[in-house]
Amino acid sequence: MYPDDLKYTSEHEWVRVPGENDGSVRVGITHYAQDALGDIVYVSLPEVGDAIAAGSACGELESTKSVSDIFAPVDGEVVARNDALDATPELVNNDPYGGGWLFELVPSDAAAVGGLMDAATYQGTLES
């Protein structure tokens, strides 16, 4: 349920290294997060070129239940966003680790990604 090749944050984001763009990482939300949110009906993402800071809110996911912030996993610059979510926000629910990715960023410090949780550690936080 939580792919071993990803890194995770306490805010339920995942990070895939590498992303599709040079030097980038891809960011999305975990199965746990999309399940807790319920049916996602609107996604607000950071713009390409935005500088974002680790732990800061950089977008929103709106579901039939609530609105939840998307948090930056590490400091960096946004280099891509998943524009497919404008028309089909339900991709976040249906395919959170694939077509439901949110954005890509180039980390200010590539080593910061290594400091995020691995799958086993993340899963342990859900069980405690």
mmCIF file with all atom_site columns, C-alpha atoms in Angstrom:
data_model
loop_
_atom_site.group_PDB
_atom_site.id
_atom_site.type_symbol
_atom_site.label_atom_id
_atom_site.label_alt_id
_atom_site.label_comp_id
_atom_site.label_asym_id
_atom_site.label_entity_id
_atom_site.label_seq_id
_atom_site.pdbx_PDB_ins_code
_atom_site.Cartn_x
_atom_site.Cartn_y
_atom_site.Cartn_z
_atom_site.occupancy
_atom_site.B_iso_or_equiv
_atom_site.pdbx_formal_charge
_atom_site.auth_seq_id
_atom_site.auth_comp_id
_atom_site.auth_asym_id
_atom_site.auth_atom_id
_atom_site.pdbx_PDB_model_num
ATOM 1   C CA . MET A 1 1   ? 0.000   0.000  0.000   1.00 0.00 ? 1   MET A CA 1
ATOM 2   C CA . TYR A 1 2   ? 2.956   2.334  0.643   1.00 0.00 ? 2   TYR A CA 1
ATOM 3   C CA . PRO A 1 3   ? 5.566   1.867  -2.118  1.00 0.00 ? 3   PRO A CA 1
ATOM 4   C CA . ASP A 1 4   ? 9.083   1.199  -0.827  1.00 0.00 ? 4   ASP A CA 1
ATOM 5   C CA . ASP A 1 5   ? 10.727  3.390  -3.479  1.00 0.00 ? 5   ASP A CA 1
ATOM 6   C CA . LEU A 1 6   ? 9.146   6.585  -2.106  1.00 0.00 ? 6   LEU A CA 1
ATOM 7   C CA . LYS A 1 7   ? 9.925   8.897  0.807   1.00 0.00 ? 7   LYS A CA 1
ATOM 8   C CA . TYR A 1 8   ? 7.137   10.148 3.088   1.00 0.00 ? 8   TYR A CA 1
ATOM 9   C CA . THR A 1 9   ? 6.308   13.129 5.306   1.00 0.00 ? 9   THR A CA 1
ATOM 10  C CA . SER A 1 10  ? 4.345   13.338 8.548   1.00 0.00 ? 10  SER A CA 1
ATOM 11  C CA . GLU A 1 11  ? 1.792   15.400 6.591   1.00 0.00 ? 11  GLU A CA 1
ATOM 12  C CA . HIS A 1 12  ? 1.039   12.351 4.380   1.00 0.00 ? 12  HIS A CA 1
ATOM 13  C CA . GLU A 1 13  ? 2.856   13.465 1.236   1.00 0.00 ? 13  GLU A CA 1
ATOM 14  C CA . TRP A 1 14  ? 5.092   11.147 -0.769  1.00 0.00 ? 14  TRP A CA 1
ATOM 15  C CA . VAL A 1 15  ? 8.221   12.080 -2.722  1.00 0.00 ? 15  VAL A CA 1
ATOM 16  C CA . ARG A 1 16  ? 9.566   10.115 -5.711  1.00 0.00 ? 16  ARG A CA 1
ATOM 17  C CA . VAL A 1 17  ? 13.190  10.524 -6.769  1.00 0.00 ? 17  VAL A CA 1
ATOM 18  C CA . PRO A 1 18  ? 13.790  11.330 -9.535  1.00 0.00 ? 18  PRO A CA 1
ATOM 19  C CA . GLY A 1 19  ? 10.918  13.278 -11.054 1.00 0.00 ? 19  GLY A CA 1
ATOM 20  C CA . GLU A 1 20  ? 10.400  13.700 -14.794 1.00 0.00 ? 20  GLU A CA 1
ATOM 21  C CA . ASN A 1 21  ? 12.270  17.018 -14.937 1.00 0.00 ? 21  ASN A CA 1
ATOM 22  C CA . ASP A 1 22  ? 16.036  17.381 -14.536 1.00 0.00 ? 22  ASP A CA 1
ATOM 23  C CA . GLY A 1 23  ? 17.006  17.391 -10.851 1.00 0.00 ? 23  GLY A CA 1
ATOM 24  C CA . SER A 1 24  ? 13.388  17.272 -9.698  1.00 0.00 ? 24  SER A CA 1
ATOM 25  C CA . VAL A 1 25  ? 11.353  15.128 -7.333  1.00 0.00 ? 25  VAL A CA 1
ATOM 26  C CA . ARG A 1 26  ? 7.653   14.314 -7.792  1.00 0.00 ? 26  ARG A CA 1
ATOM 27  C CA . VAL A 1 27  ? 5.191   14.940 -4.945  1.00 0.00 ? 27  VAL A CA 1
ATOM 28  C CA . GLY A 1 28  ? 1.760   13.495 -4.190  1.00 0.00 ? 28  GLY A CA 1
ATOM 29  C CA . ILE A 1 29  ? -0.399  12.439 -1.268  1.00 0.00 ? 29  ILE A CA 1
ATOM 30  C CA . THR A 1 30  ? -0.527  8.953  0.208   1.00 0.00 ? 30  THR A CA 1
ATOM 31  C CA . HIS A 1 31  ? -3.308  6.401  -0.022  1.00 0.00 ? 31  HIS A CA 1
ATOM 32  C CA . TYR A 1 32  ? -3.996  7.091  3.664   1.00 0.00 ? 32  TYR A CA 1
ATOM 33  C CA . ALA A 1 33  ? -4.462  10.821 2.994   1.00 0.00 ? 33  ALA A CA 1
ATOM 34  C CA . GLN A 1 34  ? -6.735  10.429 -0.018  1.00 0.00 ? 34  GLN A CA 1
ATOM 35  C CA . ASP A 1 35  ? -8.809  7.848  1.865   1.00 0.00 ? 35  ASP A CA 1
ATOM 36  C CA . ALA A 1 36  ? -9.169  10.178 4.874   1.00 0.00 ? 36  ALA A CA 1
ATOM 37  C CA . LEU A 1 37  ? -10.167 13.103 2.639   1.00 0.00 ? 37  LEU A CA 1
ATOM 38  C CA . GLY A 1 38  ? -12.825 11.226 0.691   1.00 0.00 ? 38  GLY A CA 1
ATOM 39  C CA . ASP A 1 39  ? -13.820 12.145 -2.856  1.00 0.00 ? 39  ASP A CA 1
ATOM 40  C CA . ILE A 1 40  ? -11.562 14.960 -4.063  1.00 0.00 ? 40  ILE A CA 1
ATOM 41  C CA . VAL A 1 41  ? -13.471 17.501 -6.157  1.00 0.00 ? 41  VAL A CA 1
ATOM 42  C CA . TYR A 1 42  ? -10.935 20.333 -6.584  1.00 0.00 ? 42  TYR A CA 1
ATOM 43  C CA . VAL A 1 43  ? -7.148  20.675 -6.484  1.00 0.00 ? 43  VAL A CA 1
ATOM 44  C CA . SER A 1 44  ? -5.211  23.942 -6.085  1.00 0.00 ? 44  SER A CA 1
ATOM 45  C CA . LEU A 1 45  ? -1.501  23.528 -6.884  1.00 0.00 ? 45  LEU A CA 1
ATOM 46  C CA . PRO A 1 46  ? 1.524   25.832 -6.642  1.00 0.00 ? 46  PRO A CA 1
ATOM 47  C CA . GLU A 1 47  ? 2.552   27.577 -9.866  1.00 0.00 ? 47  GLU A CA 1
ATOM 48  C CA . VAL A 1 48  ? 5.650   26.678 -11.865 1.00 0.00 ? 48  VAL A CA 1
ATOM 49  C CA . GLY A 1 49  ? 8.432   28.983 -10.666 1.00 0.00 ? 49  GLY A CA 1
ATOM 50  C CA . ASP A 1 50  ? 7.088   29.262 -7.112  1.00 0.00 ? 50  ASP A CA 1
ATOM 51  C CA . ALA A 1 51  ? 9.701   28.941 -4.370  1.00 0.00 ? 51  ALA A CA 1
ATOM 52  C CA . ILE A 1 52  ? 8.267   26.829 -1.562  1.00 0.00 ? 52  ILE A CA 1
ATOM 53  C CA . ALA A 1 53  ? 9.560   26.167 1.951   1.00 0.00 ? 53  ALA A CA 1
ATOM 54  C CA . ALA A 1 54  ? 9.538   22.796 3.705   1.00 0.00 ? 54  ALA A CA 1
ATOM 55  C CA . GLY A 1 55  ? 6.475   22.415 5.901   1.00 0.00 ? 55  GLY A CA 1
ATOM 56  C CA . SER A 1 56  ? 4.631   25.389 4.418   1.00 0.00 ? 56  SER A CA 1
ATOM 57  C CA . ALA A 1 57  ? 1.227   25.105 2.774   1.00 0.00 ? 57  ALA A CA 1
ATOM 58  C CA . CYS A 1 58  ? 1.608   25.348 -1.006  1.00 0.00 ? 58  CYS A CA 1
ATOM 59  C CA . GLY A 1 59  ? -1.777  24.193 -2.272  1.00 0.00 ? 59  GLY A CA 1
ATOM 60  C CA . GLU A 1 60  ? -5.139  22.720 -1.295  1.00 0.00 ? 60  GLU A CA 1
ATOM 61  C CA . LEU A 1 61  ? -7.209  19.622 -1.841  1.00 0.00 ? 61  LEU A CA 1
ATOM 62  C CA . GLU A 1 62  ? -10.953 20.092 -1.576  1.00 0.00 ? 62  GLU A CA 1
ATOM 63  C CA . SER A 1 63  ? -13.082 17.028 -0.956  1.00 0.00 ? 63  SER A CA 1
ATOM 64  C CA . THR A 1 64  ? -16.748 16.444 -0.324  1.00 0.00 ? 64  THR A CA 1
ATOM 65  C CA . LYS A 1 65  ? -15.813 16.404 3.395   1.00 0.00 ? 65  LYS A CA 1
ATOM 66  C CA . SER A 1 66  ? -13.319 19.253 3.849   1.00 0.00 ? 66  SER A CA 1
ATOM 67  C CA . VAL A 1 67  ? -10.468 21.366 2.512   1.00 0.00 ? 67  VAL A CA 1
ATOM 68  C CA . SER A 1 68  ? -6.946  20.226 3.350   1.00 0.00 ? 68  SER A CA 1
ATOM 69  C CA . ASP A 1 69  ? -3.605  21.952 2.788   1.00 0.00 ? 69  ASP A CA 1
ATOM 70  C CA . ILE A 1 70  ? -0.846  20.438 0.677   1.00 0.00 ? 70  ILE A CA 1
ATOM 71  C CA . PHE A 1 71  ? 2.508   20.922 2.420   1.00 0.00 ? 71  PHE A CA 1
ATOM 72  C CA . ALA A 1 72  ? 5.910   21.261 0.790   1.00 0.00 ? 72  ALA A CA 1
ATOM 73  C CA . PRO A 1 73  ? 8.043   18.229 1.721   1.00 0.00 ? 73  PRO A CA 1
ATOM 74  C CA . VAL A 1 74  ? 11.348  20.116 1.248   1.00 0.00 ? 74  VAL A CA 1
ATOM 75  C CA . ASP A 1 75  ? 12.537  23.596 0.220   1.00 0.00 ? 75  ASP A CA 1
ATOM 76  C CA . GLY A 1 76  ? 12.668  24.083 -3.531  1.00 0.00 ? 76  GLY A CA 1
ATOM 77  C CA . GLU A 1 77  ? 11.318  25.539 -6.748  1.00 0.00 ? 77  GLU A CA 1
ATOM 78  C CA . VAL A 1 78  ? 8.228   24.172 -8.486  1.00 0.00 ? 78  VAL A CA 1
ATOM 79  C CA . VAL A 1 79  ? 9.102   23.016 -12.017 1.00 0.00 ? 79  VAL A CA 1
ATOM 80  C CA . ALA A 1 80  ? 5.920   21.140 -13.024 1.00 0.00 ? 80  ALA A CA 1
ATOM 81  C CA . ARG A 1 81  ? 2.328   20.676 -11.940 1.00 0.00 ? 81  ARG A CA 1
ATOM 82  C CA . ASN A 1 82  ? -0.194  18.008 -12.828 1.00 0.00 ? 82  ASN A CA 1
ATOM 83  C CA . ASP A 1 83  ? -2.606  20.066 -14.925 1.00 0.00 ? 83  ASP A CA 1
ATOM 84  C CA . ALA A 1 84  ? -4.688  16.926 -15.604 1.00 0.00 ? 84  ALA A CA 1
ATOM 85  C CA . LEU A 1 85  ? -6.081  17.382 -12.083 1.00 0.00 ? 85  LEU A CA 1
ATOM 86  C CA . ASP A 1 86  ? -7.903  20.563 -13.164 1.00 0.00 ? 86  ASP A CA 1
ATOM 87  C CA . ALA A 1 87  ? -10.376 18.473 -15.159 1.00 0.00 ? 87  ALA A CA 1
ATOM 88  C CA . THR A 1 88  ? -10.067 15.169 -13.276 1.00 0.00 ? 88  THR A CA 1
ATOM 89  C CA . PRO A 1 89  ? -9.271  15.792 -9.575  1.00 0.00 ? 89  PRO A CA 1
ATOM 90  C CA . GLU A 1 90  ? -10.518 12.265 -8.792  1.00 0.00 ? 90  GLU A CA 1
ATOM 91  C CA . LEU A 1 91  ? -7.186  10.934 -10.139 1.00 0.00 ? 91  LEU A CA 1
ATOM 92  C CA . VAL A 1 92  ? -5.796  11.732 -6.683  1.00 0.00 ? 92  VAL A CA 1
ATOM 93  C CA . ASN A 1 93  ? -8.246  9.180  -5.221  1.00 0.00 ? 93  ASN A CA 1
ATOM 94  C CA . ASN A 1 94  ? -8.038  6.614  -8.024  1.00 0.00 ? 94  ASN A CA 1
ATOM 95  C CA . ASP A 1 95  ? -4.256  6.594  -8.567  1.00 0.00 ? 95  ASP A CA 1
ATOM 96  C CA . PRO A 1 96  ? -2.479  8.494  -5.752  1.00 0.00 ? 96  PRO A CA 1
ATOM 97  C CA . TYR A 1 97  ? 0.988   7.116  -6.654  1.00 0.00 ? 97  TYR A CA 1
ATOM 98  C CA . GLY A 1 98  ? 0.605   7.432  -10.434 1.00 0.00 ? 98  GLY A CA 1
ATOM 99  C CA . GLY A 1 99  ? -1.673  9.734  -12.427 1.00 0.00 ? 99  GLY A CA 1
ATOM 100 C CA . GLY A 1 100 ? -2.764  11.513 -9.237  1.00 0.00 ? 100 GLY A CA 1
ATOM 101 C CA . TRP A 1 101 ? 0.649   13.107 -8.546  1.00 0.00 ? 101 TRP A CA 1
ATOM 102 C CA . LEU A 1 102 ? 0.485   16.808 -7.634  1.00 0.00 ? 102 LEU A CA 1
ATOM 103 C CA . PHE A 1 103 ? 3.656   18.701 -8.597  1.00 0.00 ? 103 PHE A CA 1
ATOM 104 C CA . GLU A 1 104 ? 7.404   18.446 -9.114  1.00 0.00 ? 104 GLU A CA 1
ATOM 105 C CA . LEU A 1 105 ? 10.072  20.573 -7.496  1.00 0.00 ? 105 LEU A CA 1
ATOM 106 C CA . VAL A 1 106 ? 13.834  20.907 -7.629  1.00 0.00 ? 106 VAL A CA 1
ATOM 107 C CA . PRO A 1 107 ? 15.007  20.698 -4.002  1.00 0.00 ? 107 PRO A CA 1
ATOM 108 C CA . SER A 1 108 ? 17.268  23.486 -2.717  1.00 0.00 ? 108 SER A CA 1
ATOM 109 C CA . ASP A 1 109 ? 19.188  20.758 -0.857  1.00 0.00 ? 109 ASP A CA 1
ATOM 110 C CA . ALA A 1 110 ? 18.984  17.313 -2.478  1.00 0.00 ? 110 ALA A CA 1
ATOM 111 C CA . ALA A 1 111 ? 20.091  15.690 0.799   1.00 0.00 ? 111 ALA A CA 1
ATOM 112 C CA . ALA A 1 112 ? 16.901  16.923 2.502   1.00 0.00 ? 112 ALA A CA 1
ATOM 113 C CA . VAL A 1 113 ? 14.872  14.339 0.586   1.00 0.00 ? 113 VAL A CA 1
ATOM 114 C CA . GLY A 1 114 ? 17.002  11.590 2.133   1.00 0.00 ? 114 GLY A CA 1
ATOM 115 C CA . GLY A 1 115 ? 15.932  12.812 5.570   1.00 0.00 ? 115 GLY A CA 1
ATOM 116 C CA . LEU A 1 116 ? 12.261  12.017 4.932   1.00 0.00 ? 116 LEU A CA 1
ATOM 117 C CA . MET A 1 117 ? 10.660  8.787  6.210   1.00 0.00 ? 117 MET A CA 1
ATOM 118 C CA . ASP A 1 118 ? 10.900  5.469  4.411   1.00 0.00 ? 118 ASP A CA 1
ATOM 119 C CA . ALA A 1 119 ? 7.760   3.377  3.837   1.00 0.00 ? 119 ALA A CA 1
ATOM 120 C CA . ALA A 1 120 ? 8.171   1.260  6.990   1.00 0.00 ? 120 ALA A CA 1
ATOM 121 C CA . THR A 1 121 ? 8.663   4.315  9.211   1.00 0.00 ? 121 THR A CA 1
ATOM 122 C CA . TYR A 1 122 ? 5.677   6.095  7.645   1.00 0.00 ? 122 TYR A CA 1
ATOM 123 C CA . GLN A 1 123 ? 3.459   3.055  8.085   1.00 0.00 ? 123 GLN A CA 1
ATOM 124 C CA . GLY A 1 124 ? 4.590   2.877  11.729  1.00 0.00 ? 124 GLY A CA 1
ATOM 125 C CA . THR A 1 125 ? 3.349   6.439  12.310  1.00 0.00 ? 125 THR A CA 1
ATOM 126 C CA . LEU A 1 126 ? -0.115  5.408  11.066  1.00 0.00 ? 126 LEU A CA 1
ATOM 127 C CA . GLU A 1 127 ? -0.280  2.464  13.443  1.00 0.00 ? 127 GLU A CA 1
ATOM 128 C CA . SER A 1 128 ? 0.750   4.338  16.595  1.00 0.00 ? 128 SER A CA 1
#
